[in-house]
Coordinates of C-alpha atoms in Angstrom, one line a residue:
X1 CA 92.7 125.6 95.5
X2 CA 94.9 124.3 98.1
X3 CA 98.7 123.2 97.3
X4 CA 100.2 119.9 98.7
X5 CA 103.7 119.4 99.1
X6 CA 105.4 116.5 97.9
X7 CA 105.9 115.5 101.6
X8 CA 102.1 115.8 102.4
X9 CA 101.2 114.0 99.5
X10 CA 103.3 111.0 100.3
X11 CA 102.0 110.7 103.6
X12 CA 98.4 111.2 102.7
X13 CA 98.7 108.2 100.3
X14 CA 100.6 106.2 103.0
X15 CA 97.7 106.9 105.5
X16 CA 94.9 106.0 102.8
X17 CA 96.8 102.8 101.9
X18 CA 96.8 102.0 105.7
X19 CA 93.0 102.9 106.3
X20 CA 92.2 101.1 103.0
X21 CA 90.7 104.3 101.2
X22 CA 92.4 103.8 97.8
X23 CA 92.2 105.7 96.0
X24 CA 92.2 108.5 98.4
X25 CA 89.8 111.5 98.3
X26 CA 90.7 114.0 101.0
X27 CA 88.4 116.4 102.1
X28 CA 89.7 119.7 103.4
X29 CA 87.7 122.0 105.4
X30 CA 88.2 125.5 107.1
X31 CA 86.1 127.5 109.1
X32 CA 86.8 131.1 110.7
X33 CA 86.6 131.1 114.6
X34 CA 85.3 134.0 116.7
X35 CA 88.7 135.1 116.9
X36 CA 89.4 135.6 113.4
X37 CA 91.8 132.8 113.3
X38 CA 91.2 129.9 110.5
X39 CA 90.9 126.4 111.9
X40 CA 91.5 123.8 109.4
X41 CA 90.7 119.7 109.1
X42 CA 91.1 117.2 106.8
X43 CA 90.1 113.6 106.3
X44 CA 89.2 110.7 103.9
X45 CA 85.6 111.1 102.6
X46 CA 83.7 111.0 99.3
X47 CA 82.7 114.1 97.1
X48 CA 79.2 115.4 97.4
X49 CA 76.9 117.7 95.4
X50 CA 78.5 121.3 95.1
X51 CA 81.9 120.2 96.4
X52 CA 84.6 121.5 94.3
X53 CA 86.9 118.4 93.5
X54 CA 90.6 118.7 91.9
X55 CA 93.8 116.7 91.6
X56 CA 96.4 118.1 93.6
X57 CA 99.6 116.1 93.6
X58 CA 97.8 112.8 92.5
X59 CA 95.5 113.3 95.8
X60 CA 91.7 114.0 94.9
X61 CA 90.9 116.7 97.2
X62 CA 87.1 117.9 97.8
X63 CA 86.3 121.3 99.2
X64 CA 82.7 122.1 100.2
X65 CA 81.4 125.5 99.1
X66 CA 81.6 127.1 102.8
X67 CA 85.4 126.4 102.9
X68 CA 86.4 127.4 99.3
X69 CA 87.6 131.0 100.2
X70 CA 89.6 130.0 103.2
X71 CA 91.3 127.3 101.8
X72 CA 92.5 129.0 98.8
X73 CA 96.2 129.7 98.5
X74 CA 96.7 127.4 101.2
X75 CA 99.8 125.0 101.4
X76 CA 99.4 121.6 103.3
X77 CA 102.9 120.1 104.3
X78 CA 104.1 117.2 106.4
X79 CA 106.8 118.7 108.4
X80 CA 109.5 117.5 111.5
X81 CA 108.2 120.0 114.3
X82 CA 110.6 118.3 116.8
X83 CA 113.0 115.3 116.1
X84 CA 110.8 112.4 115.4
X85 CA 107.6 114.5 115.8
X86 CA 106.0 114.9 112.3
X87 CA 102.7 116.4 111.8
X88 CA 100.5 118.2 108.9
X89 CA 100.3 122.0 108.8
X90 CA 98.3 124.6 106.6
X91 CA 100.2 127.7 106.1
X92 CA 98.4 130.4 104.6
X93 CA 100.0 132.9 102.5
X94 CA 101.9 135.5 104.4
X95 CA 102.4 133.5 106.9
X96 CA 105.8 132.4 108.6
X97 CA 107.1 129.2 107.4
X98 CA 107.0 126.2 109.7
X99 CA 110.1 125.3 111.5

């Protein structure tokens, strides 16, 4: 399953509260592009039949079957890319750490 850093979990909870999505259920999806790169996405949602549901850092995370293998071992973080510019990033095992 995916790992969520404390910084990302705090920002997800804040975003959920702002959106009125309490308790937050975060859907994480991934697909492999034609070039072999993996594209990740996320958003607040409800679980559906066949989803994997897990509590990660106090966040209910759902992943659909087609995405399971691609999100396994991935870390979701919330980092400062440039001064004042914060973003969520998905880091796969073996990839360089974010700045």
